[in-house]
Amino acid sequence: MDTEWKYKVFTVDKFISLDSDLSLEEELNKYGEEGWELVGIVQKPITSLGKPSKLNDNSIVFKKASHKQNKNN
């Protein structure tokens, strides 16, 4: 069975300011308790090789398994 994933993407600044009462470590742990796994931080490219960048800022990416049933099962 293939795992399907859901993703959340925040700018780093937005993620840090989501709950100003929590430290960064506490905020990461909160998402971990909800099943989200930090998979990476994507840096905004300095140049985009002639194409507009899809990123406006550095971003933080989380994923968790989707609980959708596979139609082939």
Short mmCIF file of N, CA and C in Angstrom, two decimals:
data_model
loop_
_atom_site.label_atom_id
_atom_site.label_comp_id
_atom_site.label_asym_id
_atom_site.label_seq_id
_atom_site.Cartn_x
_atom_site.Cartn_y
_atom_site.Cartn_z
N MET A 1 0.84 -1.17 0.00
CA MET A 1 0.00 0.00 0.00
C MET A 1 0.89 1.24 0.00
N ASP A 2 0.62 2.15 -0.90
CA ASP A 2 1.37 3.40 -0.97
C ASP A 2 0.82 4.39 0.04
N THR A 3 1.73 5.07 0.71
CA THR A 3 1.31 6.10 1.66
C THR A 3 1.04 7.40 0.92
N GLU A 4 -0.09 8.01 1.23
CA GLU A 4 -0.40 9.33 0.70
C GLU A 4 -0.05 10.34 1.78
N TRP A 5 0.48 11.49 1.37
CA TRP A 5 0.94 12.50 2.32
C TRP A 5 0.15 13.79 2.19
N LYS A 6 -0.02 14.44 3.32
CA LYS A 6 -0.54 15.81 3.37
C LYS A 6 0.64 16.69 3.76
N TYR A 7 0.66 17.90 3.25
CA TYR A 7 1.76 18.82 3.53
C TYR A 7 1.24 20.14 4.09
N LYS A 8 2.06 20.77 4.93
CA LYS A 8 1.83 22.14 5.40
C LYS A 8 3.09 22.90 5.11
N VAL A 9 2.94 24.10 4.57
CA VAL A 9 4.10 24.94 4.28
C VAL A 9 3.84 26.32 4.88
N PHE A 10 4.79 26.80 5.65
CA PHE A 10 4.73 28.13 6.25
C PHE A 10 6.00 28.87 5.87
N THR A 11 5.94 30.20 5.80
CA THR A 11 7.20 30.92 5.77
C THR A 11 7.80 30.75 7.16
N VAL A 12 9.12 30.80 7.24
CA VAL A 12 9.78 30.63 8.53
C VAL A 12 9.31 31.70 9.51
N ASP A 13 9.21 32.95 9.05
CA ASP A 13 8.76 34.04 9.93
C ASP A 13 7.36 33.78 10.46
N LYS A 14 6.46 33.31 9.61
CA LYS A 14 5.08 33.04 10.05
C LYS A 14 5.06 31.90 11.06
N PHE A 15 5.82 30.84 10.80
CA PHE A 15 5.85 29.70 11.72
C PHE A 15 6.34 30.13 13.10
N ILE A 16 7.40 30.92 13.13
CA ILE A 16 7.96 31.36 14.41
C ILE A 16 6.97 32.24 15.17
N SER A 17 6.14 32.99 14.45
CA SER A 17 5.20 33.90 15.11
C SER A 17 3.81 33.30 15.35
N LEU A 18 3.58 32.02 15.01
CA LEU A 18 2.26 31.41 15.17
C LEU A 18 1.76 31.48 16.60
N ASP A 19 2.59 31.12 17.54
CA ASP A 19 2.22 31.18 18.96
C ASP A 19 3.40 31.77 19.71
N SER A 20 3.35 33.07 19.93
CA SER A 20 4.50 33.78 20.50
C SER A 20 4.80 33.34 21.93
N ASP A 21 3.88 32.61 22.58
CA ASP A 21 4.14 32.13 23.93
C ASP A 21 5.01 30.88 23.95
N LEU A 22 5.17 30.23 22.80
CA LEU A 22 5.95 29.00 22.73
C LEU A 22 7.32 29.26 22.14
N SER A 23 8.32 28.51 22.62
CA SER A 23 9.65 28.56 22.00
C SER A 23 9.58 27.80 20.67
N LEU A 24 10.58 27.95 19.85
CA LEU A 24 10.62 27.23 18.57
C LEU A 24 10.55 25.73 18.81
N GLU A 25 11.29 25.25 19.80
CA GLU A 25 11.28 23.82 20.12
C GLU A 25 9.88 23.36 20.55
N GLU A 26 9.20 24.16 21.37
CA GLU A 26 7.85 23.81 21.80
C GLU A 26 6.88 23.80 20.63
N GLU A 27 7.03 24.75 19.72
CA GLU A 27 6.16 24.81 18.54
C GLU A 27 6.37 23.58 17.65
N LEU A 28 7.63 23.19 17.44
CA LEU A 28 7.92 21.99 16.65
C LEU A 28 7.35 20.74 17.33
N ASN A 29 7.50 20.65 18.65
CA ASN A 29 6.95 19.51 19.39
C ASN A 29 5.43 19.47 19.30
N LYS A 30 4.79 20.63 19.32
CA LYS A 30 3.33 20.69 19.21
C LYS A 30 2.88 20.08 17.87
N TYR A 31 3.55 20.45 16.78
CA TYR A 31 3.20 19.88 15.48
C TYR A 31 3.51 18.38 15.44
N GLY A 32 4.62 17.98 16.06
CA GLY A 32 4.95 16.56 16.12
C GLY A 32 3.88 15.75 16.84
N GLU A 33 3.34 16.29 17.93
CA GLU A 33 2.28 15.61 18.67
C GLU A 33 1.01 15.47 17.83
N GLU A 34 0.82 16.36 16.86
CA GLU A 34 -0.33 16.29 15.96
C GLU A 34 -0.06 15.40 14.75
N GLY A 35 1.12 14.76 14.72
CA GLY A 35 1.45 13.83 13.64
C GLY A 35 2.24 14.44 12.49
N TRP A 36 2.57 15.74 12.58
CA TRP A 36 3.33 16.40 11.52
C TRP A 36 4.82 16.16 11.72
N GLU A 37 5.51 15.88 10.63
CA GLU A 37 6.96 15.66 10.64
C GLU A 37 7.63 16.77 9.83
N LEU A 38 8.63 17.42 10.43
CA LEU A 38 9.39 18.43 9.70
C LEU A 38 10.23 17.72 8.65
N VAL A 39 10.04 18.08 7.38
CA VAL A 39 10.80 17.42 6.32
C VAL A 39 11.85 18.32 5.71
N GLY A 40 11.76 19.62 5.97
CA GLY A 40 12.81 20.48 5.44
C GLY A 40 12.49 21.95 5.52
N ILE A 41 13.54 22.71 5.30
CA ILE A 41 13.42 24.16 5.17
C ILE A 41 13.92 24.50 3.78
N VAL A 42 13.09 25.18 3.01
CA VAL A 42 13.41 25.52 1.63
C VAL A 42 13.80 26.98 1.58
N GLN A 43 15.01 27.24 1.10
CA GLN A 43 15.47 28.62 0.99
C GLN A 43 14.98 29.24 -0.32
N LYS A 44 14.55 30.49 -0.22
CA LYS A 44 14.17 31.22 -1.42
C LYS A 44 15.40 31.35 -2.31
N PRO A 45 15.28 30.99 -3.57
CA PRO A 45 16.44 31.10 -4.45
C PRO A 45 16.82 32.56 -4.69
N ILE A 46 18.12 32.80 -4.79
CA ILE A 46 18.60 34.15 -5.07
C ILE A 46 18.24 34.54 -6.50
N THR A 47 18.40 33.61 -7.42
CA THR A 47 18.00 33.83 -8.81
C THR A 47 17.06 32.71 -9.20
N SER A 48 16.23 32.97 -10.17
CA SER A 48 15.26 31.95 -10.58
C SER A 48 15.42 31.56 -12.04
N LEU A 49 16.60 31.78 -12.59
CA LEU A 49 16.91 31.40 -13.96
C LEU A 49 15.89 31.93 -14.96
N GLY A 50 15.51 33.19 -14.80
CA GLY A 50 14.61 33.84 -15.74
C GLY A 50 13.14 33.61 -15.48
N LYS A 51 12.81 32.77 -14.51
CA LYS A 51 11.40 32.52 -14.18
C LYS A 51 11.12 33.11 -12.80
N PRO A 52 9.91 33.60 -12.58
CA PRO A 52 9.59 34.11 -11.25
C PRO A 52 9.61 32.99 -10.21
N SER A 53 10.14 33.29 -9.04
CA SER A 53 10.20 32.31 -7.97
C SER A 53 8.82 32.03 -7.41
N LYS A 54 8.56 30.79 -7.05
CA LYS A 54 7.30 30.44 -6.39
C LYS A 54 7.36 30.72 -4.89
N LEU A 55 8.55 31.01 -4.40
CA LEU A 55 8.74 31.29 -2.98
C LEU A 55 8.97 32.77 -2.76
N ASN A 56 8.26 33.34 -1.81
CA ASN A 56 8.49 34.73 -1.45
C ASN A 56 9.45 34.87 -0.29
N ASP A 57 9.70 33.78 0.42
CA ASP A 57 10.55 33.81 1.60
C ASP A 57 11.01 32.39 1.88
N ASN A 58 11.93 32.23 2.83
CA ASN A 58 12.32 30.89 3.25
C ASN A 58 11.10 30.20 3.85
N SER A 59 10.95 28.91 3.56
CA SER A 59 9.74 28.19 3.98
C SER A 59 10.11 26.94 4.76
N ILE A 60 9.20 26.55 5.65
CA ILE A 60 9.36 25.34 6.45
C ILE A 60 8.26 24.37 6.02
N VAL A 61 8.62 23.10 5.82
CA VAL A 61 7.70 22.12 5.24
C VAL A 61 7.50 20.95 6.21
N PHE A 62 6.23 20.62 6.46
CA PHE A 62 5.85 19.48 7.29
C PHE A 62 5.04 18.51 6.44
N LYS A 63 5.06 17.23 6.83
CA LYS A 63 4.19 16.25 6.18
C LYS A 63 3.64 15.31 7.24
N LYS A 64 2.49 14.70 6.92
CA LYS A 64 1.96 13.60 7.73
C LYS A 64 1.15 12.70 6.82
N ALA A 65 1.03 11.46 7.24
CA ALA A 65 0.29 10.49 6.44
C ALA A 65 -1.18 10.87 6.38
N SER A 66 -1.73 10.77 5.19
CA SER A 66 -3.15 11.00 4.99
C SER A 66 -3.87 9.71 5.32
N HIS A 67 -5.03 9.80 5.90
CA HIS A 67 -5.77 8.60 6.29
C HIS A 67 -6.82 8.20 5.26
N LYS A 68 -6.63 8.64 4.01
CA LYS A 68 -7.54 8.26 2.93
C LYS A 68 -7.35 6.79 2.60
N GLN A 69 -8.42 6.12 2.29
CA GLN A 69 -8.36 4.73 1.88
C GLN A 69 -8.02 4.65 0.40
N ASN A 70 -7.13 3.74 0.04
CA ASN A 70 -6.79 3.50 -1.35
C ASN A 70 -7.97 2.79 -2.02
N LYS A 71 -8.42 3.30 -3.16
CA LYS A 71 -9.58 2.74 -3.86
C LYS A 71 -9.32 1.32 -4.37
N ASN A 72 -8.05 0.92 -4.50
CA ASN A 72 -7.71 -0.40 -5.03
C ASN A 72 -7.71 -1.47 -3.96
N ASN A 73 -7.93 -1.11 -2.70
CA ASN A 73 -7.91 -2.11 -1.61
C ASN A 73 -9.27 -2.68 -1.36
#
